[in-house]
Coordinates of C-alpha atoms in Angstrom, one line a residue:
X1 CA 101.1 60.4 7.7
X2 CA 98.9 60.7 10.7
X3 CA 97.3 63.6 12.4
X4 CA 96.0 63.3 16.0
X5 CA 94.2 65.7 18.2
X6 CA 92.6 65.7 21.6
X7 CA 89.4 67.6 22.4
X8 CA 88.8 67.8 26.2
X9 CA 85.6 69.2 27.6
X10 CA 86.0 71.5 30.6
X11 CA 83.8 73.8 32.6
X12 CA 84.8 76.6 30.3
X13 CA 84.1 74.7 27.1
X14 CA 86.4 72.6 24.9
X15 CA 90.2 72.6 25.1
X16 CA 92.0 71.3 22.0
X17 CA 95.6 70.1 21.6
X18 CA 97.4 68.1 18.9
X19 CA 99.2 65.1 20.2
X20 CA 102.0 62.7 19.4
X21 CA 101.2 59.0 19.2
X22 CA 104.8 57.8 19.2
X23 CA 104.4 55.9 22.5
X24 CA 100.9 54.5 21.7
X25 CA 101.0 50.8 21.1
X26 CA 97.6 49.6 22.5
X27 CA 94.1 50.9 23.1
X28 CA 95.1 51.1 26.8
X29 CA 97.9 53.5 25.9
X30 CA 95.5 55.7 23.9
X31 CA 92.9 55.7 26.6
X32 CA 95.5 56.7 29.2
X33 CA 96.7 59.5 26.9
X34 CA 93.1 60.8 26.8
X35 CA 92.6 60.4 30.6
X36 CA 95.7 62.5 31.2
X37 CA 94.1 65.3 29.1
X38 CA 90.9 65.1 31.1
X39 CA 89.8 67.7 33.6
X40 CA 87.7 66.2 36.4
X41 CA 87.1 63.0 34.4
X42 CA 85.1 64.9 31.7
X43 CA 84.7 63.8 28.1
X44 CA 87.9 63.6 26.0
X45 CA 87.8 62.8 22.3
X46 CA 90.9 61.4 20.6
X47 CA 90.8 62.0 16.8
X48 CA 93.2 60.1 14.6
X49 CA 93.4 60.5 10.9
X50 CA 95.6 59.0 8.2
X51 CA 95.7 61.3 5.2
X52 CA 92.7 60.7 2.9
X53 CA 92.3 57.1 4.0
X54 CA 90.3 56.9 7.3
X55 CA 89.6 58.7 10.6
X56 CA 88.9 57.3 14.0
X57 CA 87.4 58.6 17.2
X58 CA 87.9 57.3 20.8
X59 CA 85.7 58.8 23.4
X60 CA 86.9 58.5 27.0
X61 CA 84.8 59.5 30.0
X62 CA 86.3 59.0 33.4
X63 CA 87.0 55.3 34.1
X64 CA 84.4 54.0 31.7
X65 CA 85.4 51.8 28.8
X66 CA 86.3 53.9 25.7
X67 CA 83.8 54.2 22.9
X68 CA 85.3 53.8 19.4
X69 CA 84.3 54.7 15.8
X70 CA 86.4 54.1 12.7
X71 CA 85.3 55.6 9.3
X72 CA 86.8 52.8 7.1
X73 CA 87.8 49.6 8.9
X74 CA 89.7 48.0 6.0
X75 CA 91.8 51.1 5.4
X76 CA 92.4 51.6 9.1
X77 CA 93.4 47.9 9.7
X78 CA 96.3 48.4 7.3
X79 CA 97.8 51.1 9.5
X80 CA 99.5 50.8 12.9
X81 CA 97.2 53.1 14.8
X82 CA 94.1 52.1 12.9
X83 CA 94.9 48.5 13.6
X84 CA 94.7 49.2 17.4
X85 CA 91.1 50.4 16.9
X86 CA 89.9 47.8 14.5
X87 CA 91.4 45.0 16.5
X88 CA 89.4 46.2 19.5
X89 CA 86.2 46.6 17.5
X90 CA 86.4 43.4 15.5
X91 CA 87.9 41.2 18.1
X92 CA 90.8 40.2 15.8
X93 CA 94.1 39.2 17.2
X94 CA 96.5 40.7 14.5
X95 CA 99.2 42.0 16.9
X96 CA 101.9 39.8 15.4
X97 CA 102.5 37.8 18.6
X98 CA 103.6 34.3 18.0
X99 CA 101.0 31.7 18.8
X100 CA 102.6 28.6 20.2
X101 CA 100.0 26.5 18.4
X102 CA 101.0 27.9 15.1
X103 CA 104.8 27.2 15.5
X104 CA 106.2 24.0 13.9
X105 CA 107.7 22.3 17.0
X106 CA 107.5 18.7 15.8
X107 CA 111.2 18.3 15.4
X108 CA 111.3 18.2 11.6
X109 CA 114.1 20.1 10.0
X110 CA 113.7 22.8 7.4
X111 CA 113.0 21.3 4.0
X112 CA 111.4 18.1 5.4
X113 CA 107.7 18.0 4.7
X114 CA 105.3 17.3 7.5
X115 CA 102.6 14.7 6.9
X116 CA 100.1 17.6 7.5
X117 CA 101.8 19.7 4.7
X118 CA 100.4 17.4 2.1
X119 CA 96.8 18.4 2.8
X120 CA 95.0 20.7 0.5
X121 CA 95.5 24.3 1.6
X122 CA 92.5 25.6 -0.2
X123 CA 90.0 24.2 2.3
X124 CA 88.4 26.4 4.9
X125 CA 91.7 28.1 5.8
X126 CA 93.7 28.0 9.0
X127 CA 91.9 27.5 12.2
X128 CA 91.2 30.9 13.8
X129 CA 91.8 32.8 10.6
X130 CA 90.8 36.4 10.7
X131 CA 87.7 37.2 8.7
X132 CA 87.8 40.0 6.1
X133 CA 87.7 43.5 7.5
X134 CA 84.8 45.5 6.1
X135 CA 85.6 48.6 3.9
X136 CA 82.9 50.4 5.9
X137 CA 82.4 52.3 9.2
X138 CA 82.6 50.2 12.3
X139 CA 82.1 51.0 16.0
X140 CA 79.8 53.2 18.0
X141 CA 77.9 55.3 15.4
X142 CA 76.2 57.3 18.3
X143 CA 79.6 58.3 19.7
X144 CA 78.9 62.0 19.3
X145 CA 75.0 61.9 19.3
X146 CA 74.7 63.6 22.7
X147 CA 77.3 66.2 21.7
X148 CA 75.5 67.5 18.6
X149 CA 76.6 65.2 15.8
X150 CA 74.0 62.6 14.8
X151 CA 74.8 59.1 13.4
X152 CA 73.6 60.2 10.0
X153 CA 75.9 63.2 10.1
X154 CA 78.9 61.2 11.3
X155 CA 78.4 58.6 8.6
X156 CA 78.4 61.4 6.0
X157 CA 81.8 62.6 7.0
X158 CA 84.8 61.9 4.9
X159 CA 88.5 62.1 5.8
X160 CA 89.6 65.4 7.3
X161 CA 86.5 65.3 9.3
X162 CA 88.0 66.9 12.4
X163 CA 86.9 70.5 11.5
X164 CA 83.3 69.4 11.0
X165 CA 83.3 67.4 14.2
X166 CA 84.8 70.4 16.1
X167 CA 82.2 72.8 14.6
X168 CA 79.4 70.5 15.7
X169 CA 80.8 70.4 19.2
X170 CA 81.2 74.1 19.4
X171 CA 85.0 73.7 19.4
X172 CA 85.9 75.0 16.0
X173 CA 87.8 78.1 17.0
X174 CA 89.7 76.2 19.8
X175 CA 90.7 73.6 17.3
X176 CA 92.0 76.1 14.8
X177 CA 94.3 77.6 17.4
X178 CA 96.3 74.3 17.6
X179 CA 96.3 73.3 13.9

């Protein structure tokens, strides 16, 4: 189960709202969701958490590229929304699209071995294989530094970190109104 919230900075302080991620399939979708919540292109933080496994932050400011932080890349990579973030951070292409180079288009029928199939599969692995995803934080560790939460404090956070993040930003009461 996921929990997602938006924290948008305004002239009057922070505005919090919970959000649905049903239509989010890409980082662009997530960024657009944040920009829609923005007032005058101010800072918007998207917080995503999968119960007791990982949390992620996406910081969007105007038309700048989003900044991303994920608390545990390996856990996040095994979930649909976390995969969006880790793919962006690690440069992996795990979106499930068929790669024409990987398809067997040599005309052999099912059950007929290719000459290539007799090679040892225990070598270096398939060309372009995705490297192991670290079971550690990845991304911009200074994502909240200028907002009152240092890298050290961010790294010390565990799952269900939204309350602590909101408190550091001065948005604790606003957040509680939407939880």
